[in-house]
Amino acid sequence: MKKMISVKASNREIMDICKELSKMDIDCSIESKSIYTEEKSKDISNLRIKIYGYDKNKIMENYKNIMDLVNRIHKKYNPSPKGLFEYRLSDIKYPINKNLILDALKSLKINYIYKEDENLIKCSLSFDEFNAILKELHDINTELSFVNVGSKPVRNIIVLVAYFTKKDIEDIIDECIEKEFFRIEKDKIVLNKDINLIKKHFLNE
């Protein structure tokens, strides 16, 4: 028995779909054929996925799982009618704390919705724009790994301030200690005052 899925997708979407399908235990074949479009910038293809098996229920389960995958990837690269792209935090390329991402979007005044039950973010940033921000936050966070920071909120605010002000993290830490936002406790940098005071001090300048 077999069941076929046919969808229109960009080359980028097809690459993601193939990559994710290779991780799934599904007997299937994939074919794609380019579709002519007047807009040369759009590389749209007709994607056909044939699902094989002997168990009808299993085929239907695999069909549902593949359709969920296709829809998830489509929403990552194509905005909804409200202009929002959809990113599952489990799929993001750079491992970053959820609260740091949300703080960055809020500080950037980006229109976003966070759905905790589905662990996803809907926002007006395209995939490349979103990942450019995540990469920069991740790079700063990696640099901070060499500093003995006491908790995630302290780490997050340092990364956030460094991202927006472009100041060196050591200078940010020194200034926060001088202003008594942070204190040193058992050789760790810990929070000493309300974190919103730090945001106001650095991000409203």
CSV table of C-alpha atoms in Angstrom, one decimal:
chain,number,residue,atom,x,y,z
A,1,MET,CA,0.0,0.0,0.0
A,2,LYS,CA,1.1,3.6,-0.5
A,3,LYS,CA,-0.2,7.1,0.1
A,4,MET,CA,1.0,10.3,-1.6
A,5,ILE,CA,1.5,13.8,-0.4
A,6,SER,CA,1.8,16.6,-3.0
A,7,VAL,CA,2.7,20.1,-1.9
A,8,LYS,CA,4.3,23.2,-3.4
A,9,ALA,CA,7.5,24.2,-1.6
A,10,SER,CA,10.6,26.3,-2.0
A,11,ASN,CA,14.0,24.7,-2.4
A,12,ARG,CA,14.8,25.8,1.2
A,13,GLU,CA,11.6,24.1,2.5
A,14,ILE,CA,12.4,20.9,0.6
A,15,MET,CA,15.9,20.7,2.0
A,16,ASP,CA,14.5,21.1,5.5
A,17,ILE,CA,11.8,18.5,4.9
A,18,CYS,CA,14.3,16.0,3.5
A,19,LYS,CA,16.6,16.5,6.4
A,20,GLU,CA,13.8,16.0,9.0
A,21,LEU,CA,12.4,13.0,7.1
A,22,SER,CA,15.8,11.3,7.2
A,23,LYS,CA,15.5,11.3,11.0
A,24,MET,CA,12.1,9.7,11.0
A,25,ASP,CA,11.5,5.9,10.7
A,26,ILE,CA,9.2,6.2,7.7
A,27,ASP,CA,9.4,4.2,4.4
A,28,CYS,CA,8.9,6.8,1.8
A,29,SER,CA,10.3,8.2,-1.5
A,30,ILE,CA,10.7,11.9,-2.4
A,31,GLU,CA,10.4,13.6,-5.8
A,32,SER,CA,10.5,17.3,-6.7
A,33,LYS,CA,9.9,19.1,-10.0
A,34,SER,CA,10.5,22.8,-10.5
A,35,ILE,CA,7.5,25.0,-11.3
A,36,TYR,CA,7.9,28.0,-13.6
A,37,THR,CA,7.0,31.3,-11.9
A,38,GLU,CA,7.1,34.8,-13.3
A,39,GLU,CA,9.0,35.9,-10.2
A,40,LYS,CA,12.6,34.7,-10.8
A,41,SER,CA,13.3,35.1,-7.1
A,42,LYS,CA,10.8,32.3,-6.2
A,43,ASP,CA,12.3,28.8,-6.5
A,44,ILE,CA,9.0,26.9,-6.2
A,45,SER,CA,8.9,23.1,-6.8
A,46,ASN,CA,6.1,20.5,-6.7
A,47,LEU,CA,7.1,18.1,-4.0
A,48,ARG,CA,5.8,14.5,-4.0
A,49,ILE,CA,6.2,12.2,-1.0
A,50,LYS,CA,5.1,8.6,-1.4
A,51,ILE,CA,4.6,6.7,1.8
A,52,TYR,CA,4.8,2.9,1.7
A,53,GLY,CA,3.7,0.2,4.1
A,54,TYR,CA,1.5,-2.9,4.8
A,55,ASP,CA,-0.4,-1.5,7.8
A,56,LYS,CA,-3.1,1.0,6.8
A,57,ASN,CA,-3.2,2.6,10.3
A,58,LYS,CA,0.6,3.0,10.3
A,59,ILE,CA,0.5,4.7,6.8
A,60,MET,CA,-2.2,7.1,8.1
A,61,GLU,CA,-0.1,7.9,11.2
A,62,ASN,CA,3.0,8.5,9.0
A,63,TYR,CA,0.9,10.6,6.7
A,64,LYS,CA,-0.2,12.8,9.6
A,65,ASN,CA,3.3,13.1,10.9
A,66,ILE,CA,4.7,14.2,7.5
A,67,MET,CA,1.9,16.7,7.0
A,68,ASP,CA,2.6,18.2,10.5
A,69,LEU,CA,6.3,18.4,9.5
A,70,VAL,CA,5.5,20.1,6.2
A,71,ASN,CA,3.2,22.6,7.8
A,72,ARG,CA,5.7,23.4,10.5
A,73,ILE,CA,8.4,24.1,8.0
A,74,HIS,CA,6.1,26.1,5.7
A,75,LYS,CA,5.2,28.4,8.6
A,76,LYS,CA,8.9,29.0,9.4
A,77,TYR,CA,9.5,30.5,5.9
A,78,ASN,CA,6.1,31.9,5.0
A,79,PRO,CA,4.2,34.5,7.0
A,80,SER,CA,0.6,34.1,8.1
A,81,PRO,CA,-2.1,36.5,6.9
A,82,LYS,CA,-1.2,38.6,10.0
A,83,GLY,CA,2.4,38.7,8.8
A,84,LEU,CA,3.8,36.3,11.5
A,85,PHE,CA,6.3,33.6,11.0
A,86,GLU,CA,6.3,30.6,13.4
A,87,TYR,CA,9.3,29.2,15.1
A,88,ARG,CA,9.3,26.2,17.4
A,89,LEU,CA,12.0,26.6,20.1
A,90,SER,CA,12.9,23.0,19.8
A,91,ASP,CA,13.9,23.6,16.2
A,92,ILE,CA,16.0,26.7,16.5
A,93,LYS,CA,19.5,26.5,15.3
A,94,TYR,CA,21.1,28.3,18.3
A,95,PRO,CA,20.4,27.0,21.8
A,96,ILE,CA,19.4,30.1,23.7
A,97,ASN,CA,17.3,30.6,26.9
A,98,LYS,CA,13.7,31.3,26.0
A,99,ASN,CA,13.4,34.3,28.3
A,100,LEU,CA,16.4,35.9,26.7
A,101,ILE,CA,14.8,35.6,23.2
A,102,LEU,CA,11.5,37.1,24.4
A,103,ASP,CA,13.4,39.9,26.2
A,104,ALA,CA,15.3,40.7,23.0
A,105,LEU,CA,12.1,40.7,20.9
A,106,LYS,CA,10.3,42.9,23.4
A,107,SER,CA,13.3,45.4,23.7
A,108,LEU,CA,13.4,45.5,19.8
A,109,LYS,CA,9.7,46.3,19.8
A,110,ILE,CA,9.1,43.3,17.5
A,111,ASN,CA,5.5,42.1,17.2
A,112,TYR,CA,5.5,38.6,18.7
A,113,ILE,CA,3.3,36.0,20.4
A,114,TYR,CA,4.7,33.2,22.6
A,115,LYS,CA,2.6,30.1,23.0
A,116,GLU,CA,3.9,28.2,26.0
A,117,ASP,CA,1.7,25.1,25.6
A,118,GLU,CA,3.3,24.6,22.1
A,119,ASN,CA,6.7,26.1,23.0
A,120,LEU,CA,6.7,28.3,19.9
A,121,ILE,CA,7.2,31.9,19.0
A,122,LYS,CA,5.2,33.7,16.3
A,123,CYS,CA,6.8,37.0,15.2
A,124,SER,CA,7.1,39.4,12.3
A,125,LEU,CA,10.8,38.6,11.7
A,126,SER,CA,11.7,36.5,8.7
A,127,PHE,CA,13.8,33.3,9.3
A,128,ASP,CA,17.1,35.0,8.3
A,129,GLU,CA,16.3,38.1,10.5
A,130,PHE,CA,15.3,36.0,13.5
A,131,ASN,CA,18.4,33.8,13.2
A,132,ALA,CA,20.8,36.7,12.8
A,133,ILE,CA,19.5,38.0,16.2
A,134,LEU,CA,19.8,34.5,17.8
A,135,LYS,CA,23.3,34.1,16.4
A,136,GLU,CA,24.5,37.3,18.0
A,137,LEU,CA,22.9,36.5,21.3
A,138,HIS,CA,24.4,33.0,21.2
A,139,ASP,CA,27.9,34.4,20.5
A,140,ILE,CA,27.7,36.8,23.4
A,141,ASN,CA,26.4,34.0,25.6
A,142,THR,CA,29.2,31.8,24.6
A,143,GLU,CA,31.7,34.5,25.5
A,144,LEU,CA,30.1,34.8,28.9
A,145,SER,CA,30.7,31.1,29.6
A,146,PHE,CA,34.2,32.1,30.8
A,147,VAL,CA,32.7,34.3,33.6
A,148,ASN,CA,31.4,32.9,36.9
A,149,VAL,CA,27.7,34.1,36.7
A,150,GLY,CA,25.4,33.0,39.5
A,151,SER,CA,22.0,32.6,37.7
A,152,LYS,CA,20.2,32.7,34.4
A,153,PRO,CA,18.6,36.1,34.9
A,154,VAL,CA,22.0,37.6,35.6
A,155,ARG,CA,23.4,35.9,32.5
A,156,ASN,CA,20.5,37.0,30.4
A,157,ILE,CA,20.6,40.6,31.3
A,158,ILE,CA,24.4,40.8,30.6
A,159,VAL,CA,23.9,39.2,27.2
A,160,LEU,CA,20.9,41.5,26.5
A,161,VAL,CA,22.8,44.7,27.5
A,162,ALA,CA,25.9,43.6,25.5
A,163,TYR,CA,23.7,42.9,22.4
A,164,PHE,CA,22.0,46.4,22.5
A,165,THR,CA,24.9,48.6,23.7
A,166,LYS,CA,27.8,46.7,22.0
A,167,LYS,CA,29.8,47.2,25.2
A,168,ASP,CA,32.3,44.6,26.3
A,169,ILE,CA,30.8,42.2,28.8
A,170,GLU,CA,33.6,42.9,31.4
A,171,ASP,CA,32.8,46.6,31.2
A,172,ILE,CA,29.1,45.9,31.7
A,173,ILE,CA,29.8,43.7,34.7
A,174,ASP,CA,32.2,46.3,36.2
A,175,GLU,CA,29.6,49.0,35.8
A,176,CYS,CA,26.8,46.9,37.3
A,177,ILE,CA,29.0,46.2,40.3
A,178,GLU,CA,29.9,49.9,40.6
A,179,LYS,CA,26.2,50.8,40.4
A,180,GLU,CA,25.4,48.0,42.9
A,181,PHE,CA,23.1,46.2,40.4
A,182,PHE,CA,25.3,43.2,40.9
A,183,ARG,CA,27.5,42.0,43.9
A,184,ILE,CA,30.1,39.3,44.2
A,185,GLU,CA,29.0,36.5,46.5
A,186,LYS,CA,31.2,33.4,47.0
A,187,ASP,CA,33.2,34.4,43.8
A,188,LYS,CA,30.0,34.5,41.8
A,189,ILE,CA,28.3,37.5,40.2
A,190,VAL,CA,24.7,37.7,41.6
A,191,LEU,CA,21.8,40.1,41.3
A,192,ASN,CA,21.7,42.8,43.9
A,193,LYS,CA,18.8,45.0,42.7
A,194,ASP,CA,15.6,44.7,40.6
A,195,ILE,CA,16.6,43.6,37.1
A,196,ASN,CA,14.3,46.2,35.6
A,197,LEU,CA,16.6,48.9,37.0
A,198,ILE,CA,19.5,47.5,35.0
A,199,LYS,CA,17.3,47.5,31.8
A,200,LYS,CA,16.3,51.1,32.5
A,201,HIS,CA,19.9,52.2,33.1
A,202,PHE,CA,21.4,50.6,30.0
A,203,LEU,CA,18.6,50.3,27.5
A,204,ASN,CA,17.0,53.7,27.9
A,205,GLU,CA,20.3,55.5,27.4
